[in-house]
Each structure stands twice: as C-alpha cells, then as structure tokens.
C-alpha cells in the first residue's frame, strides 16, 4: 500500500491537473471552443491523468482584437506540471504583421504578469 506521503503527492498532482484542465475549460467557455486548440487532445481524457501530471498542457488560444485594423493574436501557452501553485505558464505571442520588437515587448509583459500572479491562474488575464 502506498505511503501517506505518496498518497498526498498523488492527490496534489491530481489537483494540479484539475486546475490546468479547469482553466482550459474556462478559456473555451469565454473565447469559444474554436478559439482554443489543444496540442495533444489525448491528454484531456480521464485515463491520461497520470501522463498529464508530468507533461505540459500545451494549447493555442486565438484572442480577438479590439481594433478592426489589427489582426487577432494567438497565444501559444504551455501550462507545466505544478501550475498554478508552483510553476508559471510559458507563453509565446504570434500575430500576423506584428514586428518582432512588438512581439518581444508583449512577451516580456506577459512574463511579468505571470511572475506577479505566481500561485494563481492567470492565462485569461494575459489575454486582456
């Protein structure tokens, strides 16, 4: 039988998986199913919970622009094991027509927001 510490770690791992999956579902509800593309849908199946506990949950999120002349941006997001409690998301921004310098500025701002919100879910706030 597993030790109490192993059981606690297993429960904690499941909770962290659940937090990542819940954030993904919330983003889908807010932005629409078609706006969120998961890299490996297989990880969303209940039988993949053990695998998800040790792998990044990666997805692309298309964020609509508030300005008609500006194309939508895509956030390429990796939620690592331990997110949000002990790890921060990795985010890359893609936007047709954007200059590299502008994308770098956005990436730095998103990293700063993730650092500021350490321990909390924060992907939705990154889309604002």
PDB file of C-alpha atoms in Angstrom:
ATOM      1  CA  UNK A   1       0.000   0.000   0.000  1.00  0.00           C
ATOM      2  CA  UNK A   2       1.327   3.484  -0.830  1.00  0.00           C
ATOM      3  CA  UNK A   3       2.697   5.639   1.974  1.00  0.00           C
ATOM      4  CA  UNK A   4       0.632   8.591   3.230  1.00  0.00           C
ATOM      5  CA  UNK A   5       3.199  10.926   1.616  1.00  0.00           C
ATOM      6  CA  UNK A   6       2.829   9.169  -1.759  1.00  0.00           C
ATOM      7  CA  UNK A   7      -0.955   9.375  -1.488  1.00  0.00           C
ATOM      8  CA  UNK A   8      -0.722  13.083  -0.676  1.00  0.00           C
ATOM      9  CA  UNK A   9       1.579  13.692  -3.642  1.00  0.00           C
ATOM     10  CA  UNK A  10      -0.777  11.756  -5.910  1.00  0.00           C
ATOM     11  CA  UNK A  11      -3.793  13.796  -4.711  1.00  0.00           C
ATOM     12  CA  UNK A  12      -1.822  17.040  -5.076  1.00  0.00           C
ATOM     13  CA  UNK A  13      -0.820  16.025  -8.635  1.00  0.00           C
ATOM     14  CA  UNK A  14      -4.463  15.316  -9.483  1.00  0.00           C
ATOM     15  CA  UNK A  15      -5.496  18.686  -8.053  1.00  0.00           C
ATOM     16  CA  UNK A  16      -2.880  20.470 -10.149  1.00  0.00           C
ATOM     17  CA  UNK A  17      -4.022  18.584 -13.271  1.00  0.00           C
ATOM     18  CA  UNK A  18      -7.578  19.594 -12.452  1.00  0.00           C
ATOM     19  CA  UNK A  19      -6.574  23.246 -12.060  1.00  0.00           C
ATOM     20  CA  UNK A  20      -4.980  23.240 -15.518  1.00  0.00           C
ATOM     21  CA  UNK A  21      -7.955  21.466 -17.091  1.00  0.00           C
ATOM     22  CA  UNK A  22     -10.419  23.808 -15.370  1.00  0.00           C
ATOM     23  CA  UNK A  23      -8.556  26.845 -16.678  1.00  0.00           C
ATOM     24  CA  UNK A  24      -8.566  25.367 -20.183  1.00  0.00           C
ATOM     25  CA  UNK A  25     -12.323  24.752 -19.964  1.00  0.00           C
ATOM     26  CA  UNK A  26     -12.907  28.294 -18.690  1.00  0.00           C
ATOM     27  CA  UNK A  27     -10.940  29.712 -21.632  1.00  0.00           C
ATOM     28  CA  UNK A  28     -13.006  27.599 -24.024  1.00  0.00           C
ATOM     29  CA  UNK A  29     -16.209  28.894 -22.430  1.00  0.00           C
ATOM     30  CA  UNK A  30     -15.052  32.515 -22.657  1.00  0.00           C
ATOM     31  CA  UNK A  31     -13.428  32.543 -26.103  1.00  0.00           C
ATOM     32  CA  UNK A  32     -15.295  29.659 -27.752  1.00  0.00           C
ATOM     33  CA  UNK A  33     -14.287  26.061 -28.476  1.00  0.00           C
ATOM     34  CA  UNK A  34     -12.947  27.023 -31.910  1.00  0.00           C
ATOM     35  CA  UNK A  35     -10.543  29.572 -30.384  1.00  0.00           C
ATOM     36  CA  UNK A  36      -8.679  27.015 -28.256  1.00  0.00           C
ATOM     37  CA  UNK A  37      -6.625  24.329 -29.977  1.00  0.00           C
ATOM     38  CA  UNK A  38      -5.024  21.749 -27.665  1.00  0.00           C
ATOM     39  CA  UNK A  39      -1.758  20.324 -28.973  1.00  0.00           C
ATOM     40  CA  UNK A  40      -2.486  16.777 -27.730  1.00  0.00           C
ATOM     41  CA  UNK A  41      -6.232  16.177 -27.150  1.00  0.00           C
ATOM     42  CA  UNK A  42      -5.411  12.727 -25.811  1.00  0.00           C
ATOM     43  CA  UNK A  43      -4.181  14.365 -22.580  1.00  0.00           C
ATOM     44  CA  UNK A  44      -7.723  15.581 -21.893  1.00  0.00           C
ATOM     45  CA  UNK A  45      -9.035  12.021 -21.499  1.00  0.00           C
ATOM     46  CA  UNK A  46      -9.508  10.795 -17.899  1.00  0.00           C
ATOM     47  CA  UNK A  47      -7.260   7.776 -18.496  1.00  0.00           C
ATOM     48  CA  UNK A  48      -4.372  10.148 -19.357  1.00  0.00           C
ATOM     49  CA  UNK A  49      -4.355  11.812 -15.920  1.00  0.00           C
ATOM     50  CA  UNK A  50      -1.071  10.190 -14.861  1.00  0.00           C
ATOM     51  CA  UNK A  51       0.598  11.325 -18.076  1.00  0.00           C
ATOM     52  CA  UNK A  52      -0.815  14.855 -17.795  1.00  0.00           C
ATOM     53  CA  UNK A  53       0.577  15.059 -14.251  1.00  0.00           C
ATOM     54  CA  UNK A  54       4.127  15.011 -15.667  1.00  0.00           C
ATOM     55  CA  UNK A  55       3.658  16.780 -19.033  1.00  0.00           C
ATOM     56  CA  UNK A  56       2.973  20.346 -20.082  1.00  0.00           C
ATOM     57  CA  UNK A  57      -0.583  21.044 -21.241  1.00  0.00           C
ATOM     58  CA  UNK A  58       0.031  22.978 -24.464  1.00  0.00           C
ATOM     59  CA  UNK A  59      -2.563  24.874 -26.444  1.00  0.00           C
ATOM     60  CA  UNK A  60      -3.016  27.769 -28.845  1.00  0.00           C
ATOM     61  CA  UNK A  61      -5.550  30.437 -27.959  1.00  0.00           C
ATOM     62  CA  UNK A  62      -6.738  32.896 -30.585  1.00  0.00           C
ATOM     63  CA  UNK A  63      -7.518  36.202 -28.909  1.00  0.00           C
ATOM     64  CA  UNK A  64      -9.760  38.554 -30.882  1.00  0.00           C
ATOM     65  CA  UNK A  65      -8.555  42.086 -31.471  1.00  0.00           C
ATOM     66  CA  UNK A  66     -10.437  45.028 -30.020  1.00  0.00           C
ATOM     67  CA  UNK A  67      -9.466  47.087 -33.081  1.00  0.00           C
ATOM     68  CA  UNK A  68     -10.744  46.205 -36.559  1.00  0.00           C
ATOM     69  CA  UNK A  69      -7.474  47.081 -38.301  1.00  0.00           C
ATOM     70  CA  UNK A  70      -5.404  44.833 -36.001  1.00  0.00           C
ATOM     71  CA  UNK A  71      -5.365  41.085 -36.694  1.00  0.00           C
ATOM     72  CA  UNK A  72      -6.123  38.692 -33.828  1.00  0.00           C
ATOM     73  CA  UNK A  73      -3.202  37.435 -31.782  1.00  0.00           C
ATOM     74  CA  UNK A  74      -2.507  33.833 -30.933  1.00  0.00           C
ATOM     75  CA  UNK A  75      -1.085  32.889 -27.561  1.00  0.00           C
ATOM     76  CA  UNK A  76       0.876  29.646 -27.595  1.00  0.00           C
ATOM     77  CA  UNK A  77       0.564  28.508 -23.987  1.00  0.00           C
ATOM     78  CA  UNK A  78       2.280  25.727 -22.047  1.00  0.00           C
ATOM     79  CA  UNK A  79       0.888  25.033 -18.572  1.00  0.00           C
ATOM     80  CA  UNK A  80       3.569  22.978 -16.834  1.00  0.00           C
ATOM     81  CA  UNK A  81       3.019  20.428 -14.080  1.00  0.00           C
ATOM     82  CA  UNK A  82       2.772  22.407 -10.865  1.00  0.00           C
ATOM     83  CA  UNK A  83       0.841  25.282 -12.468  1.00  0.00           C
ATOM     84  CA  UNK A  84      -0.524  27.436 -10.939  1.00  0.00           C
ATOM     85  CA  UNK A  85       0.773  26.685  -7.440  1.00  0.00           C
ATOM     86  CA  UNK A  86       4.433  26.084  -8.151  1.00  0.00           C
ATOM     87  CA  UNK A  87       5.030  26.907 -11.821  1.00  0.00           C
ATOM     88  CA  UNK A  88       4.211  29.700 -14.228  1.00  0.00           C
ATOM     89  CA  UNK A  89       2.861  29.351 -17.759  1.00  0.00           C
ATOM     90  CA  UNK A  90       5.162  29.732 -20.744  1.00  0.00           C
ATOM     91  CA  UNK A  91       3.567  31.957 -23.388  1.00  0.00           C
ATOM     92  CA  UNK A  92       4.622  32.931 -26.892  1.00  0.00           C
ATOM     93  CA  UNK A  93       2.692  35.516 -28.928  1.00  0.00           C
ATOM     94  CA  UNK A  94       2.044  35.199 -32.661  1.00  0.00           C
ATOM     95  CA  UNK A  95       0.368  37.930 -34.681  1.00  0.00           C
ATOM     96  CA  UNK A  96       0.400  38.350 -38.462  1.00  0.00           C
ATOM     97  CA  UNK A  97       2.014  41.610 -39.441  1.00  0.00           C
ATOM     98  CA  UNK A  98       3.429  42.358 -35.999  1.00  0.00           C
ATOM     99  CA  UNK A  99       7.038  43.463 -35.723  1.00  0.00           C
ATOM    100  CA  UNK A 100       9.441  41.195 -33.817  1.00  0.00           C
ATOM    101  CA  UNK A 101      10.187  44.012 -31.365  1.00  0.00           C
ATOM    102  CA  UNK A 102       6.462  44.400 -30.575  1.00  0.00           C
ATOM    103  CA  UNK A 103       6.103  40.656 -30.005  1.00  0.00           C
ATOM    104  CA  UNK A 104       9.140  40.729 -27.703  1.00  0.00           C
ATOM    105  CA  UNK A 105       7.614  43.601 -25.693  1.00  0.00           C
ATOM    106  CA  UNK A 106       4.330  41.663 -25.380  1.00  0.00           C
ATOM    107  CA  UNK A 107       6.185  38.503 -24.316  1.00  0.00           C
ATOM    108  CA  UNK A 108       8.082  40.437 -21.621  1.00  0.00           C
ATOM    109  CA  UNK A 109       4.830  41.968 -20.331  1.00  0.00           C
ATOM    110  CA  UNK A 110       3.167  38.533 -20.208  1.00  0.00           C
ATOM    111  CA  UNK A 111       6.129  37.043 -18.338  1.00  0.00           C
ATOM    112  CA  UNK A 112       5.990  39.921 -15.836  1.00  0.00           C
ATOM    113  CA  UNK A 113       2.257  39.319 -15.335  1.00  0.00           C
ATOM    114  CA  UNK A 114       2.862  35.589 -14.794  1.00  0.00           C
ATOM    115  CA  UNK A 115       5.576  36.404 -12.251  1.00  0.00           C
ATOM    116  CA  UNK A 116       3.300  38.907 -10.496  1.00  0.00           C
ATOM    117  CA  UNK A 117       0.448  36.377 -10.345  1.00  0.00           C
ATOM    118  CA  UNK A 118       2.612  33.436  -9.174  1.00  0.00           C
ATOM    119  CA  UNK A 119       0.432  30.838  -7.461  1.00  0.00           C
ATOM    120  CA  UNK A 120      -2.737  31.958  -9.273  1.00  0.00           C
ATOM    121  CA  UNK A 121      -4.325  31.057 -12.577  1.00  0.00           C
ATOM    122  CA  UNK A 122      -3.503  33.879 -14.960  1.00  0.00           C
ATOM    123  CA  UNK A 123      -3.909  32.936 -18.646  1.00  0.00           C
ATOM    124  CA  UNK A 124      -7.210  34.783 -19.002  1.00  0.00           C
ATOM    125  CA  UNK A 125      -5.620  37.923 -17.572  1.00  0.00           C
ATOM    126  CA  UNK A 126      -2.836  37.576 -20.141  1.00  0.00           C
ATOM    127  CA  UNK A 127      -5.447  37.861 -22.884  1.00  0.00           C
ATOM    128  CA  UNK A 128      -6.616  41.275 -21.699  1.00  0.00           C
TER     129      UNK A 128
END
